[in-house]
Coordinates of C-alpha atoms and ligand atoms in Angstrom, one line a residue:
X1 CA -69.0 53.7 -134.6
X2 CA -66.1 53.0 -132.3
X3 CA -64.0 49.8 -132.2
X4 CA -61.5 48.2 -130.0
X5 CA -57.7 48.5 -130.6
X6 CA -54.7 46.7 -129.1
X7 CA -52.4 49.3 -127.4
X8 CA -49.4 47.2 -128.5
X9 CA -49.8 45.8 -132.0
X10 CA -52.8 48.0 -133.1
X11 CA -54.9 45.0 -134.1
X12 CA -58.5 46.0 -134.2
X13 CA -61.6 44.3 -133.1
X14 CA -65.4 45.1 -133.4
X15 CA -67.1 46.9 -130.6
X16 CA -69.3 44.1 -129.7
X17 CA -66.6 41.5 -129.4
X18 CA -66.3 40.5 -125.8
X19 CA -62.6 40.6 -125.4
X20 CA -60.3 41.7 -122.5
X21 CA -56.9 41.1 -124.3
X22 CA -55.6 41.2 -127.8
X23 CA -56.0 37.8 -129.5
X24 CA -52.8 38.4 -131.4
X25 CA -50.3 39.5 -128.8
X26 CA -52.2 39.3 -125.5
X27 CA -51.8 43.2 -124.7
X28 CA -54.5 45.4 -123.4
X29 CA -57.2 46.9 -125.5
X30 CA -58.6 50.4 -125.7
X31 CA -61.8 51.9 -127.2
X32 CA -61.1 54.1 -130.3
X33 CA -63.7 56.6 -131.5
X34 CA -63.8 58.1 -135.0
X35 CA -62.9 61.4 -133.5
X36 CA -62.8 63.3 -136.9
X37 CA -66.6 62.4 -137.2
X38 CA -67.5 63.5 -133.7
X39 CA -68.7 67.0 -133.2
X40 CA -68.7 68.3 -129.7
X41 CA -68.2 71.8 -128.3
X42 CA -67.5 72.9 -124.8
X43 CA -70.8 74.9 -125.1
X44 CA -72.8 71.8 -125.6
X45 CA -71.1 70.0 -122.8
X46 CA -71.5 73.0 -120.5
X47 CA -75.3 73.1 -121.3
X48 CA -75.7 69.7 -119.4
X49 CA -75.3 68.9 -115.6
X50 CA -71.7 68.0 -114.5
X51 CA -71.8 64.3 -114.5
X52 CA -70.2 61.2 -116.4
X53 CA -73.0 61.5 -119.0
X54 CA -72.3 65.2 -119.8
X55 CA -69.6 63.7 -122.0
X56 CA -71.7 61.0 -123.7
X57 CA -70.3 61.6 -127.2
X58 CA -67.0 60.2 -125.9
X59 CA -68.7 57.1 -124.1
X60 CA -69.5 53.8 -125.8
X61 CA -73.0 53.3 -124.4
X62 CA -75.9 53.3 -126.8
X63 CA -78.6 51.8 -124.6
X64 CA -80.3 53.6 -121.7
X65 CA -77.5 53.9 -119.2
X66 CA -77.7 52.3 -115.8
X67 CA -77.1 55.4 -113.7
X68 CA -77.3 56.4 -110.1
X69 CA -76.2 60.1 -110.8
X70 CA -72.5 59.5 -110.6
X71 CA -69.8 62.1 -111.2
X72 CA -70.3 65.7 -110.7
X73 CA -68.0 65.6 -107.6
X74 CA -66.6 68.6 -105.9
X75 CA -63.2 70.2 -106.8
X76 CA -61.9 71.7 -103.6
X77 CA -59.2 74.3 -103.4
X78 CA -56.8 73.0 -100.6
X79 CA -56.1 76.5 -99.3
X80 CA -54.6 75.6 -95.9
X81 CA -52.6 72.5 -97.0
X82 CA -51.5 74.4 -100.1
X83 CA -50.2 77.3 -98.1
X84 CA -48.2 74.9 -95.8
X85 CA -46.7 73.4 -98.9
X86 CA -46.1 76.7 -100.6
X87 CA -48.6 75.9 -103.3
X88 CA -51.2 78.5 -104.4
X89 CA -53.1 76.2 -106.8
X90 CA -53.5 72.9 -105.0
X91 CA -56.9 71.2 -105.6
X92 CA -58.6 67.9 -104.6
X93 CA -61.3 66.3 -106.6
X94 CA -63.3 64.3 -104.1
X95 CA -64.4 61.1 -105.8
X96 CA -65.6 59.9 -102.3
X97 CA -68.8 61.8 -103.1
X98 CA -69.9 59.4 -105.7
X99 CA -72.9 57.1 -105.0
X100 CA -71.0 54.2 -103.6
X101 CA -68.3 56.6 -102.1
X102 CA -65.5 56.0 -104.7
X103 CA -64.5 56.9 -108.3
X104 CA -65.3 53.3 -109.4
X105 CA -68.9 54.5 -109.9
X106 CA -67.8 56.3 -113.0
X107 CA -66.5 53.1 -114.5
X108 CA -69.3 51.1 -113.4
X109 CA -72.2 53.1 -114.7
X110 CA -70.6 52.7 -118.2
X111 CA -69.4 49.0 -117.5
X112 CA -72.8 47.8 -116.3
X113 CA -74.6 49.6 -119.1
X114 CA -72.2 48.0 -121.5
X115 CA -73.0 44.6 -119.9
X116 CA -76.7 45.2 -120.9
X117 CA -75.8 46.5 -124.3
X118 CA -73.7 43.3 -125.0
X119 CA -76.6 41.3 -123.7
X120 CA -74.6 39.8 -120.8
X121 CA -76.7 38.2 -118.0
X122 CA -74.2 38.5 -115.0
X123 CA -71.3 40.4 -114.0
X124 CA -68.0 39.8 -111.9
X125 CA -64.9 41.4 -110.5
X126 CA -62.0 40.9 -108.2
X127 CA -61.4 43.8 -105.9
X128 CA -59.6 45.4 -103.0
X129 CA -63.1 46.6 -102.0
X130 CA -64.2 49.6 -103.9
X131 CA -64.8 48.0 -107.2
X132 CA -66.8 45.3 -105.6
X133 CA -69.0 47.8 -103.7
X134 CA -69.5 49.8 -107.0
X135 CA -70.3 46.7 -109.1
X136 CA -72.8 45.7 -106.3
X137 CA -74.7 48.9 -106.5
X138 CA -74.9 49.1 -110.4
X139 CA -75.9 45.3 -110.7
X140 CA -78.6 45.9 -108.3
X141 CA -79.8 48.9 -110.2
X142 CA -79.6 46.9 -113.5
X143 CA -81.3 43.8 -111.9
X144 CA -78.6 41.4 -112.8
X145 CA -76.4 39.1 -110.5
X146 CA -72.9 40.0 -109.5
X147 CA -70.0 37.8 -108.2
X148 CA -67.1 39.6 -106.4
X149 CA -63.8 38.1 -105.3
X150 CA -62.0 39.6 -102.4
X151 CA -58.7 38.9 -100.7
X152 CA -59.6 37.5 -97.3
X153 CA -59.0 39.7 -94.4
X154 CA -57.5 42.6 -96.5
X155 CA -60.7 44.5 -97.5
X156 CA -62.0 47.5 -95.4
X157 CA -65.3 46.7 -93.6
X158 CA -67.3 49.5 -95.2
X159 CA -66.7 48.1 -98.7
X160 CA -67.6 44.6 -97.6
X161 CA -70.8 45.9 -96.1
X162 CA -71.7 47.5 -99.3
X163 CA -71.2 44.5 -101.5
X164 CA -73.0 42.3 -99.1
X165 CA -76.0 44.7 -98.6
X166 CA -76.5 45.4 -102.3
X167 CA -76.7 41.7 -102.9
X168 CA -73.6 40.6 -104.6
X169 CA -72.3 37.1 -104.2
X170 CA -69.1 37.8 -102.0
X171 CA -66.3 35.3 -102.1
X172 CA -63.3 35.8 -99.9
X173 CA -60.2 34.0 -101.3
X174 CA -57.2 32.9 -99.3
X175 CA -54.8 34.9 -101.5
X176 CA -54.1 38.5 -102.6
X177 CA -55.9 40.7 -105.1
X178 CA -53.7 39.8 -108.0
X179 CA -54.6 36.1 -107.5
X180 CA -58.3 37.0 -107.2
X181 CA -58.1 39.0 -110.5
X182 CA -56.5 35.9 -112.3
X183 CA -59.3 33.7 -110.9
X184 CA -62.1 35.9 -111.8
X185 CA -60.7 36.4 -115.4
X186 CA -60.5 32.6 -115.8
X187 CA -64.1 32.4 -114.4
X188 CA -65.4 35.0 -116.8
X189 CA -63.7 33.3 -119.9
X190 CA -65.0 29.9 -119.0
X191 CA -68.5 30.8 -117.8
X192 CA -69.5 33.9 -119.7
X193 CA -69.8 36.3 -116.8
X194 CA -69.0 39.9 -117.9
X195 CA -65.7 40.9 -116.4
X196 CA -65.7 44.4 -114.8
X197 CA -62.2 45.0 -113.7
X198 CA -60.2 47.7 -115.3
X199 CA -58.8 45.3 -117.9
X200 CA -62.3 45.8 -119.4
X201 CA -61.7 48.7 -121.8
X202 CA -65.2 50.0 -121.6
X203 CA -65.1 50.5 -117.7
X204 CA -62.1 52.8 -118.2
X205 CA -64.2 55.1 -120.6
X206 CA -66.3 56.1 -117.7
X207 CA -63.3 56.8 -115.4
X208 CA -61.8 59.3 -117.9
X209 CA -64.5 61.7 -117.0
X210 CA -62.7 62.6 -113.8
X211 CA -60.3 64.4 -116.0
X212 CA -63.1 66.1 -118.1
X213 CA -64.9 67.3 -115.1
X214 CA -61.7 68.8 -113.4
X215 CA -61.0 70.8 -116.6
X216 CA -64.5 72.1 -116.8
X217 CA -64.4 73.0 -113.0
X218 CA -61.1 74.7 -113.1
X219 CA -61.8 76.4 -116.4
X220 CA -58.2 75.7 -117.5
X221 CA -55.8 73.0 -117.9
X222 CA -54.0 72.0 -114.8
X223 CA -50.2 71.6 -114.9
X224 CA -50.3 68.3 -113.1
X225 CA -52.7 65.6 -112.4
X226 CA -51.9 63.4 -109.4
X227 CA -53.6 59.9 -108.8
X228 CA -53.1 57.2 -106.4
X229 CA -52.1 54.0 -108.4
X230 CA -53.1 50.4 -107.6
X231 CA -54.1 48.5 -110.6
X232 CA -53.2 51.6 -112.7
X233 CA -56.5 51.8 -114.6
X234 CA -57.5 55.2 -113.4
X235 CA -54.3 57.1 -114.3
X236 CA -54.5 55.5 -117.8
X237 CA -58.1 56.3 -118.3
X238 CA -57.6 60.0 -117.4
X239 CA -54.6 60.3 -119.9
X240 CA -56.6 58.6 -122.6
X241 CA -59.4 61.1 -122.2
X242 CA -56.9 64.0 -122.3
X243 CA -55.6 62.6 -125.6
X244 CA -59.1 62.6 -127.0
X245 CA -59.8 66.1 -126.0
X246 CA -56.4 67.1 -127.6
X247 CA -57.4 65.4 -130.8
X248 CA -60.7 67.2 -130.6
X249 CA -58.9 70.5 -130.3
X250 CA -60.6 71.1 -126.9
X251 CA -57.2 71.0 -125.1
X252 CA -53.8 72.3 -126.2
X253 CA -51.4 70.7 -123.8
X254 CA -51.5 67.8 -121.4
X255 CA -51.1 67.8 -117.7
X256 CA -48.1 65.9 -116.2
X257 CA -49.5 62.6 -115.2
X258 CA -48.2 61.7 -111.8
X259 CA -48.8 58.3 -110.0
X260 CA -48.5 57.8 -106.4
X261 CA -48.1 54.3 -104.8
X262 CA -47.6 53.0 -101.3
X263 CA -44.1 52.1 -100.5
X264 CA -44.8 48.5 -99.8
X265 CA -46.7 48.1 -103.1
X266 CA -44.9 50.3 -105.7
X267 CA -43.9 48.4 -108.8
X268 CA -44.9 51.3 -111.1
X269 CA -42.7 53.7 -109.2
X270 CA -39.8 51.3 -109.5
X271 CA -40.3 50.9 -113.2
X272 CA -40.3 54.8 -113.8
X273 CA -37.4 55.2 -111.5
X274 CA -35.2 52.5 -112.9
X275 CA -36.5 53.2 -116.5
X276 CA -37.6 49.7 -117.0
X277 CA -39.6 48.8 -120.1
X278 CA -42.3 47.1 -118.0
X279 CA -43.1 46.7 -114.3
X280 CA -41.7 43.8 -112.3
X281 CA -44.6 42.4 -110.2
X282 CA -44.3 42.4 -106.5
X283 CA -45.0 39.1 -104.9
X284 CA -46.1 40.4 -101.4
X285 CA -47.5 43.8 -101.6
X286 CA -48.4 45.4 -98.3
X287 CA -49.8 48.7 -97.1
X288 CA -52.3 50.1 -94.7
X289 CA -54.0 51.6 -97.9
X290 CA -55.6 48.2 -98.8
X291 CA -57.3 49.7 -101.8
X292 CA -53.9 50.0 -103.5
X293 CA -52.4 46.7 -102.1
X294 CA -51.5 45.4 -105.6
X295 CA -48.2 43.9 -106.8
X296 CA -49.1 43.2 -110.5
X297 CA -51.0 46.1 -111.8
X298 CA -52.8 45.0 -115.0
X299 CA -52.8 48.4 -116.6
X300 CA -49.2 49.1 -115.9
X301 CA -48.3 49.3 -119.6
X302 CA -50.8 52.1 -120.1
X303 CA -49.9 53.9 -117.0
X304 CA -46.2 53.9 -117.9
X305 CA -47.0 55.4 -121.2
X306 CA -49.1 58.1 -119.6
X307 CA -46.5 59.2 -117.1
X308 CA -43.7 59.1 -119.7
X309 CA -45.5 60.8 -122.5
X310 CA -46.5 63.6 -120.4
X311 CA -43.2 64.2 -118.4
X312 CA -44.9 63.2 -115.3
X313 CA -43.6 61.6 -112.1
X314 CA -44.1 58.6 -110.0
X315 CA -43.4 58.5 -106.2
X316 CA -44.1 56.2 -103.3
X317 CA -45.2 57.2 -99.8
X318 CA -45.0 55.4 -96.6
X319 CA -47.9 54.3 -94.5
X320 CA -47.0 56.9 -91.9
X321 CA -47.1 59.7 -94.6
X322 CA -50.5 58.4 -96.0
X323 CA -52.0 58.3 -92.5
X324 CA -50.7 61.8 -91.7
X325 CA -52.2 63.3 -94.8
X326 CA -55.5 61.4 -94.2
X327 CA -55.6 63.3 -90.8
X328 CA -54.4 66.6 -92.4
X329 CA -57.2 66.4 -95.2
X330 CA -59.7 65.7 -92.4
X331 CA -58.7 68.3 -89.8
X332 CA -57.3 71.1 -92.0
X333 CA -59.6 70.9 -95.0
X334 CA -62.7 69.0 -93.8
X335 CA -62.2 66.5 -96.4
X336 CA -62.7 62.8 -95.3
X337 CA -61.0 60.2 -97.5
X338 CA -59.8 56.7 -97.0
X339 CA -56.0 56.0 -96.9
X340 CA -55.4 55.1 -100.5
X341 CA -56.9 58.5 -101.5
X342 CA -54.7 60.5 -99.2
X343 CA -51.7 59.0 -101.0
X344 CA -52.1 61.4 -103.9
X345 CA -51.8 64.5 -101.7
X346 CA -49.1 62.9 -99.5
X347 CA -47.2 62.3 -102.7
X348 CA -47.5 66.0 -103.6
X349 CA -46.1 67.0 -100.3
X350 CA -43.1 64.7 -100.8
X351 CA -42.5 65.8 -104.3
X352 CA -42.6 69.5 -103.3
X353 CA -40.1 68.8 -100.4
X354 CA -37.8 67.0 -102.9
X355 CA -38.0 70.0 -105.2
X356 CA -39.6 67.9 -107.9
X357 CA -42.8 70.0 -108.1
X358 CA -42.6 73.7 -109.0
X359 CA -44.5 75.9 -106.5
X360 CA -46.4 77.8 -109.2
X361 CA -47.9 74.6 -110.6
X362 CA -51.7 74.3 -110.8
X363 CA -52.2 70.8 -109.3
X364 CA -55.3 68.5 -109.3
X365 CA -55.1 65.6 -106.8
X366 CA -57.8 63.0 -107.2
X367 CA -58.9 61.6 -103.7
X368 CA -60.5 58.4 -104.7
X369 CA -62.7 57.2 -101.8
X370 CA -64.7 58.3 -98.8
X371 CA -63.3 58.2 -95.2
X372 CA -66.2 55.9 -94.1
X373 CA -65.0 53.1 -96.4
X374 CA -62.5 52.2 -93.8
X375 CA -63.7 53.1 -90.3
X376 CA -61.3 50.7 -88.5
X377 CA -58.2 52.6 -89.8
X378 CA -59.8 55.9 -88.7
X379 CA -60.7 54.7 -85.2
X380 CA -57.3 53.3 -84.6
X381 CA -55.7 56.8 -85.3
X382 CA -58.1 58.8 -83.1
X383 CA -58.5 59.2 -79.2
X384 CA -61.7 57.3 -78.3
X385 CA -64.6 59.3 -77.2
X386 CA -64.7 60.6 -73.6
X387 CA -67.3 58.7 -71.7
X388 CA -68.8 60.6 -68.8
X389 CA -71.7 60.5 -66.2
X390 CA -74.8 62.2 -67.5
X391 CA -74.6 65.3 -65.5
X392 CA -73.2 68.9 -66.1
X393 CA -70.3 68.9 -63.7
X394 CA -68.9 65.7 -65.4
X395 CA -69.3 67.5 -68.8
X396 CA -67.5 70.6 -67.6
X397 CA -64.7 68.6 -66.1
X398 CA -64.3 66.6 -69.4
X399 CA -64.0 69.9 -71.3
X400 CA -61.6 71.3 -68.7
X401 CA -64.0 74.2 -68.0
Ligands
LIG501 N1 -57.9 54.6 -104.6 C1 -58.9 53.8 -104.2 C2 -59.7 54.2 -103.1 C3 -59.0 52.5 -104.9 O1 -60.0 51.7 -104.4 C4 -58.2 52.2 -106.0 C5 -58.4 50.8 -106.6 C6 -57.3 53.1 -106.3 C7 -57.1 54.2 -105.6 C8 -56.3 52.8 -107.5 O2 -56.9 52.9 -108.6 O3 -56.5 50.6 -109.6 O4 -57.2 52.5 -111.1 O5 -54.9 52.4 -110.1 N2 -59.2 49.9 -106.2 C9 -59.4 48.7 -107.0 C10 -60.6 48.0 -106.3 C11 -58.2 47.9 -107.3 O6 -60.7 46.8 -106.4 O7 -61.4 48.6 -105.7 P1 -56.3 52.0 -109.9

C-alpha cells in the first residue's frame, strides 16, 4: 500500500488522509509506492492497450476507475520541422487527442476516481481553462457536482464552452489564475470539496503516464523530454514517473527534463537561469498562451528538482515565436495545437539555434492541448474565408484559374 510523503521534510501520511500540503512544513506532497513489492514487467504492460490504465500498478486507484478512455495519444515524428532544425529525431506527443482535448484528462481520470475512493461528494479546481474542461467531463461521468474558478476574460472560449456544457458550476473571478487557485484552495479546506488542481498529489499520478507511453511508443529512452510549463505540475509528474521506472529497473537513464515558458510568464526559467533556490512569483503574468499565464506555479519546487537533477534546461519563448510554431505545426506537420502547446516545440527551435541542444538528440515534445480549444487566436492569425457568389466563374476567379 502506498502513502503520501512530503517532498521537503519527508514526513509521511496515510494514503486516505485528505491533504494538499505537509502539515509540518507546508511543502508539497507526493505519492510513494513500495516499489520493492511491486512486480511489473514491460511484457505485462505491453499486453494491455496503450492508455493511462496500462500502468495501473503505479497508480493509486483501487476502485473502478472513472474513465473516458484517456491516453493512448499519438506520438508523431516531426519530419519536416525536424529537418528544418537539423534534428533527425524530433517527436511530438499530441495530448490534444485526449477526450476533452488536453493532457489534463490523464490526471482527472485518476483524480476523480480518487475523489470517489476517498468518499468525496463534490470536486473543484481553479483553471486557465483546460483543467476546468477536464474536471467537468469526469465529474459528469462520475455523476458528482464540480465547481470551477476561472480568471475572467482570460480563458479561451472552447474551454469555457466545455466546462459549461458538461455541467460544472463556472465562476469567473476578477483576478488572475494564481488568485483563483488560492480561493478554491480555501474553499476546499473550509467546505470539504475535493481539490483537483495539480497541488493534489493523486492527480499528478495520472499525468506521469505521458512519459510511460512515450517510452513504449519510441521503444527507447529519449535524450530529452520537453514540456510547456505553467503551474509546473506536468513536468514534475513525468519526472516522478521516470524515477519510479528507474527504481523498478525498467529504465537505466533519465531524459533531460526541459521546461518552456512564455516570456511574459516565466518564473521557472528565471529561477533556473539565476540559480535561485526557489521561484520568485511574477505579479502580472501575461501571454497569448493563456493556458500557461501563471505567475506563481504551485509545483515549482518539484519542477526545479526535475530540471536540475536531469541536467535539463528551461527557456522562454515570445508570443510571436509561439504563434509562429503553432502555424508551423499546423501547416508543415498537420498537427493542430493551442498556443501553450506550441511553446514546447518553439522552445526546442530556440535552444537548437542557441546551440544548447545537440542535433543527434532524440527529443519528445509534449504538445498539450488541441487547436480547437482557442479558435479566436487561430482566426486572428489567418486570412478570412473568401466569400464569393454561388457560380463557377466566381469560383475560378477566386482561385486565380
Ligand atoms: N499546456 C496547456 C494546454 C495547459 O492547459 C497547461 C496548464 C500547461 C500546458 C501547463 O501545465 O500547469 O502542469 O505546468 N493548464 C492549467 C489549467 C493550469 O488550468 O488548465 P502545468
